[in-house]
Each structure stands twice: as structure tokens, then as C-alpha cells.
Amino acid sequence: MKKVLIVTYYYPPSPPVGGVRPSKFARFLSEFGWEPIVLAVADPTATEALTPNANVEVYRVSEWPHPLKTYYRIMEQRAQKRGRVEEFMLQMSPRYVVAMSRPKRGIARVKRWLVSFMRLPDEELGWLIPAILKGIKLIREKKITHLVTTAPPFTSQLVGLAIKRFTGVRWVADFRDPWSLRDKYTASGNRITDALELRLIRSVMKFADIVLSVSSPMTEQLKKEHPDLDPDKFVTLTNGFDPSDFASLQHSRPMSGQTLFSYIGEFAYGRTPATFLRALKSLIDDGTLNRAEVRVKFVGTVAFAEGQSVTEMVRSFGLEEIVSMEPLVPRRQALQRALESQVLLVLTEQHSFALTFKLFDALAAGATILNIGSKGAVADVLAKTGRGIAVEHTNVAEIRNGILECIKRSRSGEGQRSPEPWNDPSIQAFNFQCLTRELAKILNGLDEKTSGLDRREGATDANAKPDGLGGAVA
């Protein structure tokens, strides 16, 4: 069985959702003739959020301390002692960070330059050297021929770049989010770091044998940004779901009574429930909806959104009786919350390229999906599957209509598709078993490409005269 090294910063039992994709690939690759070996960060905060695959070899290496991460940790501890956690969280929000990244003078400008270097390419840079050394060792000791790296964090791709250059393995660089200066949420650090980062991006795209991305728009954008590279090296392989994650959960979704809208995850950069809450309030204020008809639940890292307290946001709209919040829960419990919801919210306001895991969990859970975003990749999937509604995040009237349509659908037969919605034939293209089959084909294709190249080079060499001997032999 051929061997592939999967380099991923996050991996179960670490809770971040970034570990789901590589763990599912690792789970199914052996079914298609590949033995996965995983290299991940040593995470002392790991919980039972995800159960690692017992039959997969996993190697973990600790990251070196990073000045910024150490600073943030100390500041958070101080904020907790002083009872000022909310102020600290607001200062870590995108709106505040963007404001603080605007041009500065004097010592503030020097500080900004230093921080920009420490964020190149991200704050996980302390993992770079340990992961490179361990990766090269594993490649040589275990005779591994192929490499898959997944990002973010983008440090993982620099690990892959170094391993590729030192060992010559066939390399698939996998992007769950785009790596581009124009997609950064803060202002650029300085011209030097911007130039360095562009050079790093260019090197990864050039030396990777295949560049995977999770959506077709992201793939097309990469082709446009690198027009001189072979367009065939840019391939789409979406995120997905694993039916086994749902099989042992309770599936009971009432079709009458209150309609439960749930958002499960994190109000990360560019994601806020503000326009959804504004539209919901307007429906209640004009009598279109009765307060008793609907409930909203935010589950996860949802205390703050875009520099605002979500609790204060809810209070400002007068929706305290309707909206409830629940802190981060293990993935298994999060999936149970999805199964209990009639409508699942997917927010993609500034993420038109992204195909978030929330979408595929929602598809497998069988709920009606309301995508509030910018009519991007998520909207395309909903149009193809007919499993939800996409509305423009700046258009309150559209969001109002979307809420009403979702309530209507959730109370119809669509709201209770089958006892096992994850087995619906219309979404099996997103089953991780099917997606991993495609990854195996890509890895096999690299072998075929290399074999063909070797044969061509061999034919050329056979027809050539020995260097330095032409005409000397009679």
C-alpha cells in the first residue's frame, strides 16, 4: 500500500473544525489503496470534541513559543483576573484590529512593523521548523512518496514547501480558505512583509504538484492570480460530511409549533447576525410573525461579532425572549443541535469563496438552510441541491422573505425528509467517502504523471550519444 503524509496543524481530538477535513481523508484513504500518516501539532488543550482515527498513525510535534500568542495569552489571563474579558474580546475583534492596523507614526509604526513580521504568514509560525524536521524524517524513514498539506494556518503550506524541496515527494497543497493579500482582514503590515508573503504564496503555487481548493470560485480565482502556471494543477475538492457522525444521534425534528433557527459555530471575521436580527425584528414589529412562532439559538464562539457584544445586539433589537446563546460544545453535541433545528443559518457575508463545514453539516442534518451572504459558493450548492435559500446580506427585504420561506418549508414535508437525511442521494457527492475517492485518484494521477515523464526522459536518454564519447568509438 502506498503511503501519504498528511500535514495538518489541527487534528482530532483538537476541537477546531479545521481538523475535520484531514481526519476524514485519513479515515477513508486506506479504502482506496493509500496508507495515511498524519503530522499535527501537539495540542495540550485538546478535548473529546473529535475522536481520532484509531487505525491511523499520528505524530505530533510541539511548536516553539510565538511572541504574539504568548502576549495574547498573558493579556487574556490579566483580563480574566480583572473581570474585563469583554473589553479584551472586543479589542481582539476584526473591527478593532483593522482600525489599529491603519498607518501609524513613531513608536506605534515600529510596533506595527514588528507585529507584521511576526504574523508572516500567521501566528502558527512557531510550528514551522519542528514540523519540517519531523516531516522530512518521516518521509525518509517510512519511505513516503506523497504529501498532502492543508491550510489554514498557512504555515502548513510552508512546511510542505520545505519538505517538497528537500525530498522531492509529490505534493498536494490543500486550501480550505484562500491565501491572498487581498483576502486579509487587516491592513497590510508593510511593503516588505507584503512582498515576502507574495513570494511565499507564489513558491507554494509553483512547486505544489496539485493545488486543491474547496470551491470552484476559489479555484478559478487561483487560476487568474497565477496565469503562467498550468491551469490543470488547480483542482476543486469540496468540504463534506461523514454519515457516521450522525448515525448514533437522535433525529427528532417537530414539524409544528415553534420554528427553531440555529447558528452553530463562530462569528468569525466578516460574520455577524445583525442583519438577520434586524429582519426578524421587522417581521415581528409589523405583525407578519408572532413572537411565539420562532426561536433563535446561537451555539459556539458567539459572544462577540464584528467588535460588538451579541448580547447587547440582541437586547438592542428587543429579542431577548426569542434569542438564546450557548457556549462552545463538542462536535458531537453541535451535530445534535443541528438535528434538533428546523432552520440552520450559514453566514458568508465576506466569504463568497468559502464552502464552510456548517453548510455540509446542515445538508446532512436535513434542516432547511438559510444562507445570508454574497451569493457565492454556498448559494451555488443550495441552488444545485434545492436544500435551502440564499439571500443577500445587505438586503433586509430579501432576508425577511428568506425567513418566511424557511418557516414555510420547515413546516412542510421538506422539514422532515427522512429518518436518515444524511443518506439522501441528492447530497452523496459531498459524502467524505466519495470525496476521499477523488483525492486518491488525484494522488494516483501524480504517480501516472511522474511515470510518463520518466518514460519520456528515458527514451530521450536512450537516443542521445554518451556525453564526451561521440565519435571516439570506432
mmCIF file with all atom_site columns, C-alpha atoms in Angstrom, residues 214-295:
data_model
loop_
_atom_site.group_PDB
_atom_site.id
_atom_site.type_symbol
_atom_site.label_atom_id
_atom_site.label_alt_id
_atom_site.label_comp_id
_atom_site.label_asym_id
_atom_site.label_entity_id
_atom_site.label_seq_id
_atom_site.pdbx_PDB_ins_code
_atom_site.Cartn_x
_atom_site.Cartn_y
_atom_site.Cartn_z
_atom_site.occupancy
_atom_site.B_iso_or_equiv
_atom_site.pdbx_formal_charge
_atom_site.auth_seq_id
_atom_site.auth_comp_id
_atom_site.auth_asym_id
_atom_site.auth_atom_id
_atom_site.pdbx_PDB_model_num
ATOM 1  C CA . VAL A 1 214 ? -12.822 23.810 -1.529  1.00 0.00 ? 214 VAL A CA 1
ATOM 2  C CA . SER A 1 215 ? -14.895 25.731 -4.076  1.00 0.00 ? 215 SER A CA 1
ATOM 3  C CA . SER A 1 216 ? -14.947 26.359 -7.812  1.00 0.00 ? 216 SER A CA 1
ATOM 4  C CA . PRO A 1 217 ? -14.851 30.177 -7.406  1.00 0.00 ? 217 PRO A CA 1
ATOM 5  C CA . MET A 1 218 ? -11.694 29.824 -5.300  1.00 0.00 ? 218 MET A CA 1
ATOM 6  C CA . THR A 1 219 ? -10.126 27.562 -7.917  1.00 0.00 ? 219 THR A CA 1
ATOM 7  C CA . GLU A 1 220 ? -10.940 30.000 -10.716 1.00 0.00 ? 220 GLU A CA 1
ATOM 8  C CA . GLN A 1 221 ? -9.508  32.865 -8.705  1.00 0.00 ? 221 GLN A CA 1
ATOM 9  C CA . LEU A 1 222 ? -6.244  30.967 -8.216  1.00 0.00 ? 222 LEU A CA 1
ATOM 10 C CA . LYS A 1 223 ? -6.015  30.400 -11.961 1.00 0.00 ? 223 LYS A CA 1
ATOM 11 C CA . LYS A 1 224 ? -6.453  34.130 -12.562 1.00 0.00 ? 224 LYS A CA 1
ATOM 12 C CA . GLU A 1 225 ? -3.835  35.042 -9.946  1.00 0.00 ? 225 GLU A CA 1
ATOM 13 C CA . HIS A 1 226 ? -1.294  32.619 -11.466 1.00 0.00 ? 226 HIS A CA 1
ATOM 14 C CA . PRO A 1 227 ? -1.958  32.715 -15.229 1.00 0.00 ? 227 PRO A CA 1
ATOM 15 C CA . ASP A 1 228 ? 1.514   31.433 -16.139 1.00 0.00 ? 228 ASP A CA 1
ATOM 16 C CA . LEU A 1 229 ? 1.039   28.163 -14.243 1.00 0.00 ? 229 LEU A CA 1
ATOM 17 C CA . ASP A 1 230 ? -0.631  25.066 -15.667 1.00 0.00 ? 230 ASP A CA 1
ATOM 18 C CA . PRO A 1 231 ? -4.378  25.590 -15.019 1.00 0.00 ? 231 PRO A CA 1
ATOM 19 C CA . ASP A 1 232 ? -4.837  21.829 -14.667 1.00 0.00 ? 232 ASP A CA 1
ATOM 20 C CA . LYS A 1 233 ? -2.892  21.843 -11.404 1.00 0.00 ? 233 LYS A CA 1
ATOM 21 C CA . PHE A 1 234 ? -5.719  23.821 -9.749  1.00 0.00 ? 234 PHE A CA 1
ATOM 22 C CA . VAL A 1 235 ? -8.475  21.403 -8.702  1.00 0.00 ? 235 VAL A CA 1
ATOM 23 C CA . THR A 1 236 ? -11.657 21.723 -6.646  1.00 0.00 ? 236 THR A CA 1
ATOM 24 C CA . LEU A 1 237 ? -12.419 19.239 -3.861  1.00 0.00 ? 237 LEU A CA 1
ATOM 25 C CA . THR A 1 238 ? -15.185 20.492 -1.601  1.00 0.00 ? 238 THR A CA 1
ATOM 26 C CA . ASN A 1 239 ? -15.722 20.006 2.097   1.00 0.00 ? 239 ASN A CA 1
ATOM 27 C CA . GLY A 1 240 ? -18.291 17.400 3.051   1.00 0.00 ? 240 GLY A CA 1
ATOM 28 C CA . PHE A 1 241 ? -19.891 15.274 5.753   1.00 0.00 ? 241 PHE A CA 1
ATOM 29 C CA . ASP A 1 242 ? -19.482 11.805 7.214   1.00 0.00 ? 242 ASP A CA 1
ATOM 30 C CA . PRO A 1 243 ? -22.770 9.879  7.748   1.00 0.00 ? 243 PRO A CA 1
ATOM 31 C CA . SER A 1 244 ? -21.224 8.005  10.685  1.00 0.00 ? 244 SER A CA 1
ATOM 32 C CA . ASP A 1 245 ? -21.054 11.294 12.608  1.00 0.00 ? 245 ASP A CA 1
ATOM 33 C CA . PHE A 1 246 ? -24.866 11.404 12.593  1.00 0.00 ? 246 PHE A CA 1
ATOM 34 C CA . ALA A 1 247 ? -25.896 7.755  12.722  1.00 0.00 ? 247 ALA A CA 1
ATOM 35 C CA . SER A 1 248 ? -25.869 7.397  16.516  1.00 0.00 ? 248 SER A CA 1
ATOM 36 C CA . LEU A 1 249 ? -27.573 10.727 17.236  1.00 0.00 ? 249 LEU A CA 1
ATOM 37 C CA . GLN A 1 250 ? -31.259 11.278 17.949  1.00 0.00 ? 250 GLN A CA 1
ATOM 38 C CA . HIS A 1 251 ? -33.190 12.601 14.989  1.00 0.00 ? 251 HIS A CA 1
ATOM 39 C CA . SER A 1 252 ? -36.438 14.224 16.053  1.00 0.00 ? 252 SER A CA 1
ATOM 40 C CA . ARG A 1 253 ? -37.457 17.440 14.362  1.00 0.00 ? 253 ARG A CA 1
ATOM 41 C CA . PRO A 1 254 ? -41.063 18.563 15.060  1.00 0.00 ? 254 PRO A CA 1
ATOM 42 C CA . MET A 1 255 ? -42.949 19.903 12.043  1.00 0.00 ? 255 MET A CA 1
ATOM 43 C CA . SER A 1 256 ? -45.400 22.003 14.055  1.00 0.00 ? 256 SER A CA 1
ATOM 44 C CA . GLY A 1 257 ? -45.099 24.556 16.793  1.00 0.00 ? 257 GLY A CA 1
ATOM 45 C CA . GLN A 1 258 ? -42.153 26.927 17.054  1.00 0.00 ? 258 GLN A CA 1
ATOM 46 C CA . THR A 1 259 ? -39.554 27.126 14.273  1.00 0.00 ? 259 THR A CA 1
ATOM 47 C CA . LEU A 1 260 ? -36.018 26.974 15.653  1.00 0.00 ? 260 LEU A CA 1
ATOM 48 C CA . PHE A 1 261 ? -33.340 28.884 13.734  1.00 0.00 ? 261 PHE A CA 1
ATOM 49 C CA . SER A 1 262 ? -29.828 27.900 14.839  1.00 0.00 ? 262 SER A CA 1
ATOM 50 C CA . TYR A 1 263 ? -26.365 29.204 14.084  1.00 0.00 ? 263 TYR A CA 1
ATOM 51 C CA . ILE A 1 264 ? -23.682 26.745 15.174  1.00 0.00 ? 264 ILE A CA 1
ATOM 52 C CA . GLY A 1 265 ? -20.032 27.753 15.048  1.00 0.00 ? 265 GLY A CA 1
ATOM 53 C CA . GLU A 1 266 ? -18.199 31.033 15.387  1.00 0.00 ? 266 GLU A CA 1
ATOM 54 C CA . PHE A 1 267 ? -18.952 34.630 14.487  1.00 0.00 ? 267 PHE A CA 1
ATOM 55 C CA . ALA A 1 268 ? -15.538 34.879 12.868  1.00 0.00 ? 268 ALA A CA 1
ATOM 56 C CA . TYR A 1 269 ? -14.206 37.633 10.631  1.00 0.00 ? 269 TYR A CA 1
ATOM 57 C CA . GLY A 1 270 ? -16.942 39.049 8.434   1.00 0.00 ? 270 GLY A CA 1
ATOM 58 C CA . ARG A 1 271 ? -19.771 37.139 10.117  1.00 0.00 ? 271 ARG A CA 1
ATOM 59 C CA . THR A 1 272 ? -22.440 38.859 12.179  1.00 0.00 ? 272 THR A CA 1
ATOM 60 C CA . PRO A 1 273 ? -26.101 38.097 12.932  1.00 0.00 ? 273 PRO A CA 1
ATOM 61 C CA . ALA A 1 274 ? -27.015 41.795 12.916  1.00 0.00 ? 274 ALA A CA 1
ATOM 62 C CA . THR A 1 275 ? -28.924 41.912 9.608   1.00 0.00 ? 275 THR A CA 1
ATOM 63 C CA . PHE A 1 276 ? -30.723 38.634 10.387  1.00 0.00 ? 276 PHE A CA 1
ATOM 64 C CA . LEU A 1 277 ? -31.849 40.028 13.745  1.00 0.00 ? 277 LEU A CA 1
ATOM 65 C CA . ARG A 1 278 ? -32.909 43.303 12.135  1.00 0.00 ? 278 ARG A CA 1
ATOM 66 C CA . ALA A 1 279 ? -35.043 41.446 9.572   1.00 0.00 ? 279 ALA A CA 1
ATOM 67 C CA . LEU A 1 280 ? -36.556 39.211 12.254  1.00 0.00 ? 280 LEU A CA 1
ATOM 68 C CA . LYS A 1 281 ? -37.438 42.227 14.406  1.00 0.00 ? 281 LYS A CA 1
ATOM 69 C CA . SER A 1 282 ? -39.137 43.933 11.467  1.00 0.00 ? 282 SER A CA 1
ATOM 70 C CA . LEU A 1 283 ? -41.272 40.832 10.799  1.00 0.00 ? 283 LEU A CA 1
ATOM 71 C CA . ILE A 1 284 ? -42.388 40.809 14.424  1.00 0.00 ? 284 ILE A CA 1
ATOM 72 C CA . ASP A 1 285 ? -42.944 44.574 14.586  1.00 0.00 ? 285 ASP A CA 1
ATOM 73 C CA . ASP A 1 286 ? -45.243 44.653 11.556  1.00 0.00 ? 286 ASP A CA 1
ATOM 74 C CA . GLY A 1 287 ? -47.214 41.625 12.745  1.00 0.00 ? 287 GLY A CA 1
ATOM 75 C CA . THR A 1 288 ? -46.089 39.253 9.984   1.00 0.00 ? 288 THR A CA 1
ATOM 76 C CA . LEU A 1 289 ? -44.623 36.946 12.635  1.00 0.00 ? 289 LEU A CA 1
ATOM 77 C CA . ASN A 1 290 ? -45.808 36.262 16.134  1.00 0.00 ? 290 ASN A CA 1
ATOM 78 C CA . ARG A 1 291 ? -43.107 36.160 18.800  1.00 0.00 ? 291 ARG A CA 1
ATOM 79 C CA . ALA A 1 292 ? -44.329 32.756 19.882  1.00 0.00 ? 292 ALA A CA 1
ATOM 80 C CA . GLU A 1 293 ? -43.759 31.278 16.399  1.00 0.00 ? 293 GLU A CA 1
ATOM 81 C CA . VAL A 1 294 ? -39.984 31.448 16.271  1.00 0.00 ? 294 VAL A CA 1
ATOM 82 C CA . ARG A 1 295 ? -36.903 30.825 18.415  1.00 0.00 ? 295 ARG A CA 1
#
